[in-house]
Short mmCIF file of C-alpha atoms and ligand atoms in Angstrom, two decimals:
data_model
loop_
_atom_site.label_atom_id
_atom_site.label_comp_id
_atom_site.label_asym_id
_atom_site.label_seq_id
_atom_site.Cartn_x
_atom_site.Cartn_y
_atom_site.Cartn_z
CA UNK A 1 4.88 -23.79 21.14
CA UNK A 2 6.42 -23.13 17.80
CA UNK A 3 9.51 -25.01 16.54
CA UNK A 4 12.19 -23.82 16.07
CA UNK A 5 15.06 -23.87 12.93
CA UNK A 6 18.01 -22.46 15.09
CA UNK A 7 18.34 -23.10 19.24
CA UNK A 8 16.83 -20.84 21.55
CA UNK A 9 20.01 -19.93 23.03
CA UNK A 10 22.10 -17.28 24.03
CA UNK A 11 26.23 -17.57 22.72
CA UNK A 12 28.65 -14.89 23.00
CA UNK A 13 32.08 -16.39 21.64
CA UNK A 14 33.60 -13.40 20.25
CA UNK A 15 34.49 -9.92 21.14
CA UNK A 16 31.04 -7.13 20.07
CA UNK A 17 31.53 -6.76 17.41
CA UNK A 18 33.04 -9.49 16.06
CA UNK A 19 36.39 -9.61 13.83
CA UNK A 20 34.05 -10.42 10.74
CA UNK A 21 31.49 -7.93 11.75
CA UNK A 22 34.54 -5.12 12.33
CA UNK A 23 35.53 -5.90 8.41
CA UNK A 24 32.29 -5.69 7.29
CA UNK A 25 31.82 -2.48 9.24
CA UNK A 26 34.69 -1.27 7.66
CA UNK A 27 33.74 -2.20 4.41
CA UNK A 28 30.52 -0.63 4.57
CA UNK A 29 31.79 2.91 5.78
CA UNK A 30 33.35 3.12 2.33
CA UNK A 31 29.99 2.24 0.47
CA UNK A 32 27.16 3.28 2.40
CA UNK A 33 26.09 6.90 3.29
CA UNK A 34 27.39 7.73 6.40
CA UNK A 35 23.53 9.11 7.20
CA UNK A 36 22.47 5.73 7.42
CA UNK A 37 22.61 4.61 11.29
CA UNK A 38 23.40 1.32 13.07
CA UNK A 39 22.86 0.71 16.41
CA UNK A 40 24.75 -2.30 16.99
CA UNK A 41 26.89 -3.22 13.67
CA UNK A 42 26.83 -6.66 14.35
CA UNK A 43 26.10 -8.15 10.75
CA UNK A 44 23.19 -10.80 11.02
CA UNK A 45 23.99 -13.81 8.45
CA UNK A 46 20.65 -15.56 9.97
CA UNK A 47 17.89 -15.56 12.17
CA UNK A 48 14.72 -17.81 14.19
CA UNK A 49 12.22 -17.30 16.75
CA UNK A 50 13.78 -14.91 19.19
CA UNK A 51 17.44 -15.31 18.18
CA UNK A 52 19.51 -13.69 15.69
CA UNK A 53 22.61 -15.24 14.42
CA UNK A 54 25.83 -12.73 13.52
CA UNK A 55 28.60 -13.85 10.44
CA UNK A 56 30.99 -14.19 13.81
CA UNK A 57 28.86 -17.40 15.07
CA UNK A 58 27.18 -14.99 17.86
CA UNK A 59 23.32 -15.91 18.84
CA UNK A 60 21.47 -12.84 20.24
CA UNK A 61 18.38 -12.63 22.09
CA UNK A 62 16.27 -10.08 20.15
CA UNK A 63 14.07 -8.10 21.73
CA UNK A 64 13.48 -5.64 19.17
CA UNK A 65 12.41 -7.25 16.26
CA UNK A 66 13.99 -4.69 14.16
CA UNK A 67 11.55 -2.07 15.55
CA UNK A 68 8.18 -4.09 16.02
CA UNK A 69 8.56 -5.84 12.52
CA UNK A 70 9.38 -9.39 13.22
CA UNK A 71 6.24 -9.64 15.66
CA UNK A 72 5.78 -13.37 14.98
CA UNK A 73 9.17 -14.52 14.99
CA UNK A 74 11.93 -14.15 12.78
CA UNK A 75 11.61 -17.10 9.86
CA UNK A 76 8.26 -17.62 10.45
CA UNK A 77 7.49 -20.88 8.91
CA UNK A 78 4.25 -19.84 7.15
CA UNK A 79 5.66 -17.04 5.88
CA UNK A 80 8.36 -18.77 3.96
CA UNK A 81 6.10 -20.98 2.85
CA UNK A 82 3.74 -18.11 1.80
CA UNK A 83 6.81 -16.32 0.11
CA UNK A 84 8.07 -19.17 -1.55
CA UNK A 85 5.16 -19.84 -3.35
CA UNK A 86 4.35 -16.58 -4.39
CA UNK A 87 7.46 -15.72 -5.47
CA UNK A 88 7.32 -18.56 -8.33
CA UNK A 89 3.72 -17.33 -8.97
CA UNK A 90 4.46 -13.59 -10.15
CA UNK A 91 6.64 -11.24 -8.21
CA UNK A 92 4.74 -8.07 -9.44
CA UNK A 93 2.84 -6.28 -12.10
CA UNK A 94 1.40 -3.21 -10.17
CA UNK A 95 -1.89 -3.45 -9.04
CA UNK A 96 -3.30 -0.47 -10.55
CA UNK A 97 -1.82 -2.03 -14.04
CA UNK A 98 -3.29 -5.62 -13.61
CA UNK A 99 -4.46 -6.90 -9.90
CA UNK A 100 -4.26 -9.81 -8.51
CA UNK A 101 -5.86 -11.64 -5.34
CA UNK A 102 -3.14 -11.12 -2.48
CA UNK A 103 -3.98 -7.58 -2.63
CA UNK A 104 -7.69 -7.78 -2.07
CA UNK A 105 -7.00 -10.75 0.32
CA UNK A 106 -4.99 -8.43 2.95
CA UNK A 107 -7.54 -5.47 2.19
CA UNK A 108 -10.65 -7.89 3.39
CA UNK A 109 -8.71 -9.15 6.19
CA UNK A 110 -7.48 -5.43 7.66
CA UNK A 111 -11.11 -4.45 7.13
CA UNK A 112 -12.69 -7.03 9.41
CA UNK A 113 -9.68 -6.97 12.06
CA UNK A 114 -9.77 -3.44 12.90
CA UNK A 115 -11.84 -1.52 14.84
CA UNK A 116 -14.91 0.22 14.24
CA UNK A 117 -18.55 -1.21 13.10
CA UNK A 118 -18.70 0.63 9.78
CA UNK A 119 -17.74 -0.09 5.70
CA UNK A 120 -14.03 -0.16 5.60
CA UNK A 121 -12.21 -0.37 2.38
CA UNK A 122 -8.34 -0.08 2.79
CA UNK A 123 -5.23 0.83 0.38
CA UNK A 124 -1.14 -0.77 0.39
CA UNK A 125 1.68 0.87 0.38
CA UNK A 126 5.41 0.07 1.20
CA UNK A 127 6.16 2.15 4.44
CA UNK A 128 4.49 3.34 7.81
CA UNK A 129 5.75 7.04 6.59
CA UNK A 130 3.86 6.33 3.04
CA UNK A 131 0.65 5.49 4.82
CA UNK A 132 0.56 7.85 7.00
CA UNK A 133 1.14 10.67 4.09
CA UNK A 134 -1.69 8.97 2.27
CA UNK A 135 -3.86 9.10 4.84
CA UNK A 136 -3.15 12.89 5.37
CA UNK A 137 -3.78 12.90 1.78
CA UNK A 138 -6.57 11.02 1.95
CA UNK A 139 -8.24 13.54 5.20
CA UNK A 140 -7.77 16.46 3.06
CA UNK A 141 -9.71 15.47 -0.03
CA UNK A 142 -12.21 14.20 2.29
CA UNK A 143 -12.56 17.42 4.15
CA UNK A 144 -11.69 19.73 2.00
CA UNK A 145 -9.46 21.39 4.42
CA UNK A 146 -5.51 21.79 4.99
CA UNK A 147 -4.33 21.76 8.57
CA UNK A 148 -3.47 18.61 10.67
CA UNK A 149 -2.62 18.42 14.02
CA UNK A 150 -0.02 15.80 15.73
CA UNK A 151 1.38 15.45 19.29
CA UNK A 152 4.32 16.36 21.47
CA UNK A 153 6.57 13.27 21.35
CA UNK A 154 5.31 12.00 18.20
CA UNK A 155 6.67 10.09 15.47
CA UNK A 156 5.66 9.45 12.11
CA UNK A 157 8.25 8.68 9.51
CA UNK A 158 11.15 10.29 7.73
CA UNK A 159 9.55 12.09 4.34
CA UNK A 160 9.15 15.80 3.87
CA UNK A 161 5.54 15.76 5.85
CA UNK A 162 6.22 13.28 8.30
CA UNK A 163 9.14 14.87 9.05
CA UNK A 164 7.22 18.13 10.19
CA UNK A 165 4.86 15.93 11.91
CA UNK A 166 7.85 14.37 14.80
CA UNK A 167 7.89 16.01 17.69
CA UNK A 168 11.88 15.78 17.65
CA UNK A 169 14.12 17.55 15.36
CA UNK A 170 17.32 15.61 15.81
CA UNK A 171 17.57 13.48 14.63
CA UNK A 172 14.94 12.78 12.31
CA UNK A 173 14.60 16.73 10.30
CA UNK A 174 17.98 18.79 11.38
CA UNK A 175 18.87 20.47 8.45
CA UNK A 176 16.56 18.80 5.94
CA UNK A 177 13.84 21.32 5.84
CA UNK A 178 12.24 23.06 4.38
CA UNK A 179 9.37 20.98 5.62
CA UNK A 180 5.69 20.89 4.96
CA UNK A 181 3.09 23.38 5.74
CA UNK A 182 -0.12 22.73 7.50
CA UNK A 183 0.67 20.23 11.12
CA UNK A 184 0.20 22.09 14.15
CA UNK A 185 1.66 20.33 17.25
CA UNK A 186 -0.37 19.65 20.54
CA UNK A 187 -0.01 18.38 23.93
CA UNK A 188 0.16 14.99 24.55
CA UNK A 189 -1.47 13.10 27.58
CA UNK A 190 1.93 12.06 29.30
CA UNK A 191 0.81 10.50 32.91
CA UNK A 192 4.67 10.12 33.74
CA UNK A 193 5.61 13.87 33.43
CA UNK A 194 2.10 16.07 33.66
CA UNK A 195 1.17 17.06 36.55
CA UNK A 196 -0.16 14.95 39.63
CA UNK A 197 -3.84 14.06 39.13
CA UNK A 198 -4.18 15.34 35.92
CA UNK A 199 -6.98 12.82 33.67
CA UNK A 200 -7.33 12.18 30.42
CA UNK A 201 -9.97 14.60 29.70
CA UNK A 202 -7.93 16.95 31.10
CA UNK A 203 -4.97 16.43 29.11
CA UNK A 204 -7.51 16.08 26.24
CA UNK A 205 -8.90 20.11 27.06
CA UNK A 206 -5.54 21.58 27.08
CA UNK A 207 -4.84 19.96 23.78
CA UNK A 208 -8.20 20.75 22.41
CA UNK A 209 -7.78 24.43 23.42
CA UNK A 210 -4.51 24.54 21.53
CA UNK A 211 -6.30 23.21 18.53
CA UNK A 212 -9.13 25.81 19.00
CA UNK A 213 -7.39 28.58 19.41
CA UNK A 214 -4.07 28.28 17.21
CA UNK A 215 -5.68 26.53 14.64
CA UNK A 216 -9.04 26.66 14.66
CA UNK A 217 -11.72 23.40 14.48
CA UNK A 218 -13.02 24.07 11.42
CA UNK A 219 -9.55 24.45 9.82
CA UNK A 220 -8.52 20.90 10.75
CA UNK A 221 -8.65 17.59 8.60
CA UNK A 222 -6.95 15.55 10.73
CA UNK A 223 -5.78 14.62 13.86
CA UNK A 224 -3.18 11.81 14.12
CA UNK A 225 -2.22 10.06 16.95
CA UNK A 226 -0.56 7.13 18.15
CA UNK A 227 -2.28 5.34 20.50
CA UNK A 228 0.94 4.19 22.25
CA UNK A 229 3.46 6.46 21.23
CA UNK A 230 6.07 4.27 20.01
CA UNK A 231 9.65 6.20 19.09
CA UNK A 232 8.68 8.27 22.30
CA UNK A 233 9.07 5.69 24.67
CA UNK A 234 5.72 3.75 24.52
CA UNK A 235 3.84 6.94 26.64
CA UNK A 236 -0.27 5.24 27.06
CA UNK A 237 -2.33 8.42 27.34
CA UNK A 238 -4.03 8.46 30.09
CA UNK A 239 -8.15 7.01 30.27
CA UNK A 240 -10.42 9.14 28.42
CA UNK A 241 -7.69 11.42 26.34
CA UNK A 242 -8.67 9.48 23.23
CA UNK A 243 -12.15 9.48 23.33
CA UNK A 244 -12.55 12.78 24.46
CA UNK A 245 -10.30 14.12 21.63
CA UNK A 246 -12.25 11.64 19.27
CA UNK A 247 -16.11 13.05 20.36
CA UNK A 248 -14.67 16.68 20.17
CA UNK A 249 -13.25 15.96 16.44
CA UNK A 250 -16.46 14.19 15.39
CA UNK A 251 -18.72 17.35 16.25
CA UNK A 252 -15.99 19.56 14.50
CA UNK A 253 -16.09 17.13 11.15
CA UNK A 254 -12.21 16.16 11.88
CA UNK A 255 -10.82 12.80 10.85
CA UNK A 256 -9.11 10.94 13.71
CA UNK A 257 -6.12 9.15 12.31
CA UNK A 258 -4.96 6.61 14.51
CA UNK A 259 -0.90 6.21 13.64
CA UNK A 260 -0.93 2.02 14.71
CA UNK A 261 2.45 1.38 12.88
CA UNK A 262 4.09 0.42 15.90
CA UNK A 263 1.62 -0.61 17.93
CA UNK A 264 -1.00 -2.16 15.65
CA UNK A 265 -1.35 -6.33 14.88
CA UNK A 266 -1.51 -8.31 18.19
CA UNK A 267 1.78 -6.54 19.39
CA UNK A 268 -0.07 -5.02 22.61
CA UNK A 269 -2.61 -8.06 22.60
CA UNK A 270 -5.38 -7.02 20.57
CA UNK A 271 -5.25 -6.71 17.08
CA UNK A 272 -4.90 -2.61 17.67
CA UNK A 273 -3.51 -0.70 20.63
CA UNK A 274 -6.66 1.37 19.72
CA UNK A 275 -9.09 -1.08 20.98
CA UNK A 276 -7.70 -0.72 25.17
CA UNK A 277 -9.92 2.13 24.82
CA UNK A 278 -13.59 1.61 25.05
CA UNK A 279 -15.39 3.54 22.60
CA UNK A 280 -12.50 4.98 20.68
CA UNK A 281 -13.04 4.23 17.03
CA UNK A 282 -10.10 5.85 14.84
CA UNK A 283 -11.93 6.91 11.33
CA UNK A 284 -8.50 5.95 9.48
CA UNK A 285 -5.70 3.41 10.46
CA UNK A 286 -2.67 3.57 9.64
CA UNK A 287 -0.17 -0.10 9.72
CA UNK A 288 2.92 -1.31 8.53
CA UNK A 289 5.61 -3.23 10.58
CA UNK A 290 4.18 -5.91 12.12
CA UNK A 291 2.00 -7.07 9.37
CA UNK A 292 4.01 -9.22 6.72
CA UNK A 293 7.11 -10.75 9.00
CA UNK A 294 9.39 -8.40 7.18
CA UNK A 295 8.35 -8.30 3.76
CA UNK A 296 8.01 -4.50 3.30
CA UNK A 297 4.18 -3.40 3.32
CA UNK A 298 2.02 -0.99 4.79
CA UNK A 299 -1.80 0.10 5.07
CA UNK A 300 -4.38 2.58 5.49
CA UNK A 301 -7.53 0.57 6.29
CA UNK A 302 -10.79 3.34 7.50
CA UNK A 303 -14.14 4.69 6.91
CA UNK A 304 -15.29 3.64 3.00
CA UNK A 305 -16.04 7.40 2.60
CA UNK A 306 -12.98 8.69 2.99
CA UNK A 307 -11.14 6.21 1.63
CA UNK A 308 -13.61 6.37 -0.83
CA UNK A 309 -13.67 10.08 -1.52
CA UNK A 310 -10.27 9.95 -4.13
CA UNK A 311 -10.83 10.22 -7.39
CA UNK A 312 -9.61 6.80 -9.58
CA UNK A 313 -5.78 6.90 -9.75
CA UNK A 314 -5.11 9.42 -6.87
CA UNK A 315 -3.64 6.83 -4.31
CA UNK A 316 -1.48 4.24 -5.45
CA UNK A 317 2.66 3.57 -6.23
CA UNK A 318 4.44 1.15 -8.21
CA UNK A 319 5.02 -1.64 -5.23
CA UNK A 320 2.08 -0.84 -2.73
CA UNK A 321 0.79 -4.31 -1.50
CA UNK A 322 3.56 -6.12 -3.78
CA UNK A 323 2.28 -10.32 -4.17
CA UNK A 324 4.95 -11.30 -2.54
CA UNK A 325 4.61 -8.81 0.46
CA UNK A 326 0.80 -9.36 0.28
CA UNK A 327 1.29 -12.96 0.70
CA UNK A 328 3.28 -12.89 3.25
CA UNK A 329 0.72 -10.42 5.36
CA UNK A 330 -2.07 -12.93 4.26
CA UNK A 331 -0.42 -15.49 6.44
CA UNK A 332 0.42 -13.71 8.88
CA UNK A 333 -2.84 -12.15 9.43
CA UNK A 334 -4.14 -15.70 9.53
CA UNK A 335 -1.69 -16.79 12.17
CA UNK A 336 -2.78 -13.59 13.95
CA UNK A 337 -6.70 -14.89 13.67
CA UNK A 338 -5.43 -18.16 15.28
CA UNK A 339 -5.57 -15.81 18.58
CA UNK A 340 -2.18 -16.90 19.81
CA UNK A 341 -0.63 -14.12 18.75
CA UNK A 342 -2.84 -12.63 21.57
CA UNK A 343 -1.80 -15.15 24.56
CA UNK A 344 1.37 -14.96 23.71
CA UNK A 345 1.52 -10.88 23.91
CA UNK A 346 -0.14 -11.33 27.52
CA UNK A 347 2.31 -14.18 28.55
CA UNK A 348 5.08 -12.10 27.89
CA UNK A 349 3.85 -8.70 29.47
CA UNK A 350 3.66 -10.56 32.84
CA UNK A 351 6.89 -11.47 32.60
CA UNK A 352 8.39 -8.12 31.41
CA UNK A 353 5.76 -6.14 34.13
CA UNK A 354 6.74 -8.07 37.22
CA UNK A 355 10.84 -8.63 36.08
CA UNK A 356 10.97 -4.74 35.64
CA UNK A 357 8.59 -3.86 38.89
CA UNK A 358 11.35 -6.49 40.93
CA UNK A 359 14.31 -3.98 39.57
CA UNK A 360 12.52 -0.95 40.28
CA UNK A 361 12.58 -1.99 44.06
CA UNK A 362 16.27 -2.30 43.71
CA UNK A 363 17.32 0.19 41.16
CA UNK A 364 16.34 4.00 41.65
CA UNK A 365 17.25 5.00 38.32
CA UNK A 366 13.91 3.02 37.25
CA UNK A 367 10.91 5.66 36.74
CA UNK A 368 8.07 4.38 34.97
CA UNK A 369 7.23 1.20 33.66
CA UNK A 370 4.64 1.42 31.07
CA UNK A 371 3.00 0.19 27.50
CA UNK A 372 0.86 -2.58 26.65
CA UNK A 373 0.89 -6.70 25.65
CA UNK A 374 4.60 -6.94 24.35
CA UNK A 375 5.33 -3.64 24.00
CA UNK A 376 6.51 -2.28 27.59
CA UNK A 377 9.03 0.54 28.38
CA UNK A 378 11.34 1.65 31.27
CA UNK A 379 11.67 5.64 31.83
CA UNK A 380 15.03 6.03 33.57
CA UNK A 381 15.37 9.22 35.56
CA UNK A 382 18.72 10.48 38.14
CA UNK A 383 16.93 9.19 41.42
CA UNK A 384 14.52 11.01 43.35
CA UNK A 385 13.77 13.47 40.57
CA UNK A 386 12.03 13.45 37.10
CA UNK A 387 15.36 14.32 35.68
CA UNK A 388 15.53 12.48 32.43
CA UNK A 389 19.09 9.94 32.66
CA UNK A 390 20.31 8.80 29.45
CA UNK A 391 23.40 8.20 30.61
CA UNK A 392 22.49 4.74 32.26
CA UNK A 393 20.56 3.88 29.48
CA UNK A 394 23.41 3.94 26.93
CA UNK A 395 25.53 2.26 29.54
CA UNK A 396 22.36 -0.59 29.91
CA UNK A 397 22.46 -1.03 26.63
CA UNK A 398 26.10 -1.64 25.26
CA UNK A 399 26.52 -4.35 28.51
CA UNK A 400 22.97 -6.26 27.23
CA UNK A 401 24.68 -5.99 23.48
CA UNK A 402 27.69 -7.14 24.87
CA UNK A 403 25.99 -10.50 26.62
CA UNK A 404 24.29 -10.92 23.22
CA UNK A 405 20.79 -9.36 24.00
CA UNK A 406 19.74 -6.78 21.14
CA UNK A 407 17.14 -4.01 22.90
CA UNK A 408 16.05 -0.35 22.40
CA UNK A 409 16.21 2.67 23.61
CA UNK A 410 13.26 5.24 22.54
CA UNK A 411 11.88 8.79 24.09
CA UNK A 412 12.21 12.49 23.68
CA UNK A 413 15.07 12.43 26.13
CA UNK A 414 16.52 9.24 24.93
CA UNK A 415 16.26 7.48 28.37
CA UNK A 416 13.80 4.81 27.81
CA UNK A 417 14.30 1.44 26.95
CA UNK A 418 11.99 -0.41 25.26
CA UNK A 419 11.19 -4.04 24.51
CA UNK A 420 10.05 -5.59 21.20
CA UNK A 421 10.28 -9.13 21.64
CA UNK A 422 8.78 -11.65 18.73
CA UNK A 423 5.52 -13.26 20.30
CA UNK A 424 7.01 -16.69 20.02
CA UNK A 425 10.10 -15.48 22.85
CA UNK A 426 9.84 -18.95 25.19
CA UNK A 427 9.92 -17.65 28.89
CA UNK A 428 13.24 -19.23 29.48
CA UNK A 429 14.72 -16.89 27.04
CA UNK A 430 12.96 -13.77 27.90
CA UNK A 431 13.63 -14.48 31.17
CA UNK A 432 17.65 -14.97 30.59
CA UNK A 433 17.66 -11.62 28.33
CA UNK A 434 15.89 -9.98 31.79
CA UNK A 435 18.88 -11.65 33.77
CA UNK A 436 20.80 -9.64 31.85
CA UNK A 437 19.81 -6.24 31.77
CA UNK A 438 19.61 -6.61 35.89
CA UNK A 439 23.20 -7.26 35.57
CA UNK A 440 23.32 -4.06 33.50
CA UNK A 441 22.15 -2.24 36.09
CA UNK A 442 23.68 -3.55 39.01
CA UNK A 443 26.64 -3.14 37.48
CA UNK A 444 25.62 0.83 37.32
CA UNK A 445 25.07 1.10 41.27
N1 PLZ B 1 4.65 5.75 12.50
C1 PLZ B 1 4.27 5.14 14.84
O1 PLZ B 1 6.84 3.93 14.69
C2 PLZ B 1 8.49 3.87 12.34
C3 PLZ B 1 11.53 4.31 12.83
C4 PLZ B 1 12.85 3.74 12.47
P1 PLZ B 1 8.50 3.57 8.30
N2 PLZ B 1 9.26 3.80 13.53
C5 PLZ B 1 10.61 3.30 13.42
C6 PLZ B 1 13.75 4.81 11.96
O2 PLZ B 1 14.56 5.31 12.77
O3 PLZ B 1 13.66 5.17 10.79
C7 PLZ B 1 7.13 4.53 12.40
C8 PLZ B 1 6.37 4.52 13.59
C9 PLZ B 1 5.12 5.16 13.60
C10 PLZ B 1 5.36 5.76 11.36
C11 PLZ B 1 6.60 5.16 11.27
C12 PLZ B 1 7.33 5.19 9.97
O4 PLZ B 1 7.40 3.91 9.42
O5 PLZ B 1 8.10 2.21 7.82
O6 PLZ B 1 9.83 3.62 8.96
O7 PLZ B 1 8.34 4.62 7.24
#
C-alpha cells in the first residue's frame, strides 16, 4: 500500500463552502469568465492519495480525480520526483525544433501498452479534444475522404469539431456554432434504455444502416467511439457492438478511432477499456487524462500507416508531449507496468459493485449500475419507470459535498453519478465515502 503525505481521512470543520473558499469565490467572479464552471467552489490549497485538502482546513474524499486525471493518486511520489528533475533539466524547446528523449520515451511505451499486434508509432499533444482532432485529421489524409461518424451520447472535447462531434448541445456547443462539417451521428448500443433483448450486433446493424444509408461507407474516414462512454454516464455497449462495427469498417476501408480519454490507462483494469472486448483492435487511440498524474498531455498512439501517412510538419503544436509532462507520463506509465494499477482497479470495483447493488435493494430510484475496473456509474430513474431523475441526483450530490466527499454526476439526462476514485483509495476510505452517499439517499426516501 502506498504512503501517504496527508491522512486518509475525512474532516468537515466548516460550513461548504468555507468562509475562505466564499472570498475566494467572490474574488474570482470578478476575474474569471463567468463561462468557466465549478462544480463545487471549494478552493483546494493541497492534495494526497484519495484526499483533497480545501484553504478552509476541509479534507475531502475524492472520487473524481478531477475527471479521471489523478488515476494514481493525487501527489504521486514518482511523479514529483519525475517532475522535479525534469524541470531543472529543460522545461521545453518544442520537439519539432530540437527533441529530446521524454518524448520518444512515452511514444515507445503507448506503442507497446496498447492494443493491437501491428507497427504503432504515436504523436503528443496537450488535450483529449487536441488528439482526438488530430486523429480525425490524421483519418482523413489517410483515407482520403471527409465524413466521420460519432455516437448518440458521445463526448469528445470542447473545440469547433469536437464540439459537433457531442451528442449534447448544452452545454458543451449552445450558441457557439457554427460548427464543423463532415460528423454524422449514430446510434449507440445503450443496454439500459434499448429495447429488451436487443445484442450488440443488433445495436451494431441499426447503426451501420444509418451509416450506409445517410452517409454512405465509402464516404467515411472514421468512426470514433468510446469504448465506455464516459461524459454519458459510463454506458458499456453491449457484447459484440464493437467488433461488429469494427469488421464492417475494415471491409469498407474506415478507420476505427477508439476515443480512450476517459477510459484508457488501467482506469477500468486493463491498460484500455478497449481490450474487455475480444478481438476489437481500434486502428487509432486516442489518450489524455490519466496518463501523466496531471501534468497536461495527450496522445494518439495507432497503425504506423496512418500515423504515418502525414506529410513532415503536418501534426505537431508548440507544447505537445512538453519534458516535463512527458516525464511525468514516463513514470507513470512505469508505475502502470508494475500491474498494480490493475489490482487495485479490480479491488475497488468490488467494492463500488456490491456497495451500490446493497442500495439498489433499498433505494428504487437506483436503475443501472454499470462501467468497468474503477470507473462504475449509477443511472437514477423515478421508480418503476425508465424515467430519467435528476432531481435526486443533484440532491445526492450537494449532501456527499457537504460530508466532504467530491463525486460526479455524468449522462445525457444528467442523472448518473459516476465514480472516479484514484487507484490508491484504501477500502476504509472508499468504503466511508459509500457510507455517505447511502445517507444521501436515505435521506431522499
Ligand atoms: N474525449 C472521452 O472524456 C474530456 C470534460 C470536462 P479534454 N472529458 C471531461 C469538461 O467539462 O470540459 C474528454 C473525454 C473524452 C475527449 C475529452 C476531451 O478532453 O482534455 O478536456 O480536451
Amino acid at each position: 500500500m502506498a504512503e501517504f503525505t496527508i491522512a486518509q481521512e475525512r474532516k468537515v470543520i466548516t460550513a461548504i463552502p468555507g468562509p475562505k473558499s466564499q472570498e475566494m469565490q467572490a474574488r474570482r467572479l470578478k476575474a474569471v469568465s463567468h463561462g468557466v464552471g465549478a462544480a463545487l467552489p471549494v478552493y483546494i490549497e493541497k492534495a494526497n492519495g484519495a484526499i483533497l485538502v480545501d484553504i478552509d482546513g476541509n479534507h475531502f474524499i475524492d472520487l473524481g480525480c478531477g475527471i479521471g486525471v489523478t488515476t494514481i493518486g493525487h501527489t504521486n511520489p514518482g511523479v514529483i520526483d519525475a517532475v522535479s528533475h525534469q524541470v531543472n533539466q529543460v522545461t521545453h524547446t518544442l520537439f519539432t525544433v530540437t527533441p529530446y528523449e521524454g518524448y520518444v520515451e512515452v511514444a515507445e511505451l503507448l506503442n507497446k501498452h496498447t492494443p493491437g499486434n501491428f507497427e504503432k508509432r504515436s504523436a503528443l499533444f496537450n488535450s483529449g479534444a487536441e488528439a482526438v482532432e488530430n486523429a480525425i485529421k490524421l483519418a482523413r489524409k489517410f483515407t482520403g475522404r471527409g465524413e466521420i461518424a460519432v455516437f448518440d451520447h458521445a463526448y469528445h472535447g470542447r473545440t469547433n469539431l469536437t464540439m459537433a462531434m457531442n451528442f449534447k448541445a448544452h452545454p458543451y456547443a449552445s450558441g457557439f456554432g457554427p460548427f464543423a462539417p463532415g460528423v454524422n451521428h449514430l446510434p449507440m448500443s445503450y443496454p439500459f434504455r434499448d429495447p429488451a433483448g436487443l445484442t450488440g450486433e443488433q445495436a451494431a446493424q441499426r447503426a451501420i444502416l444509418y451509416a450506409e444509408k445517410r452517409v454512405g461507407a465509402e464516404n467515411l474516414a472514421a468512426i470514433v467511439i468510446e469504448p465506455v462512454q464516459g461524459e454519458g454516464g459510463f454506458i458499456v455497449p453491449a457484447p459484440g457492438f464493437l467488433t461488429t462495427l469494427t469488421s464492417w469498417a475494415r471491409k469498407n476501408g474506415i478507420v476505427v478511432i477508439a476515443d480512450e480519454v476517459q477510459s484508457g490507462i488501467a482506469r477500468t483494469g486493463q491498460w484500455f477499456a478497449s481490450e474487455y472486448e475480444a478481438g476489437f483492435e481500434p486502428d487509432l487511440i486516442t489518450i489524455a487524462k490519466g496518463i501523466a498524474g496531471g501534468m497536461p498531455i495527450s496522445a494518439v498512439t495507432g497503425r504506423a500507416e496512418i500515423m504515418d501517412s502525414s506529410h513532415p510538419g503536418g501534426i505537431g503544436g508548440t507544447f505537445g508531449g512538453n519534458p516535463v509532462a512527458a516525464a511525468a507520463a514516463v513514470s507513470v506509465l512505469k508505475q502502470i507496468e508494475t500491474g498494480q494499477p490493475f489490482e487495485d482497479a479490480k479491488r475497488i470495483e468490488n467494492i463500488l459493485v456490491s456497495r451500490l447493488n446493497e442500495m439498489k435493494n433499498k433505494y428504487s430510484v437506483i436503475g443501472d449500475i454499470r462501467g468497468r475496473g474503477a470507473m462504475i456509474a449509477v443511472e437514477f430513474v423515478e421508480p418503476g419507470t425508465l424515467n430519467p431523475n435528476s432531481a435526486v441526483v443533484d440532491a445526492a450530490i450537494k449532501f456527499c459535498n457537504q460530508n466532504g466527499v467530491v463525486v460526479l454526476n455524468a449522462g445525457t439526462y444528467n442523472n448518473v453519478i459516476r465514480f472516479l476514485p484514484p487507484l490508491v483509495i484504501t477500502d476504509e476510505l472508499l468504503n466511508d465515502a459509500l457510507n455517505v452517499l447511502d445517507s444521501a439517499l436515505a435521506s431522499q426516501q
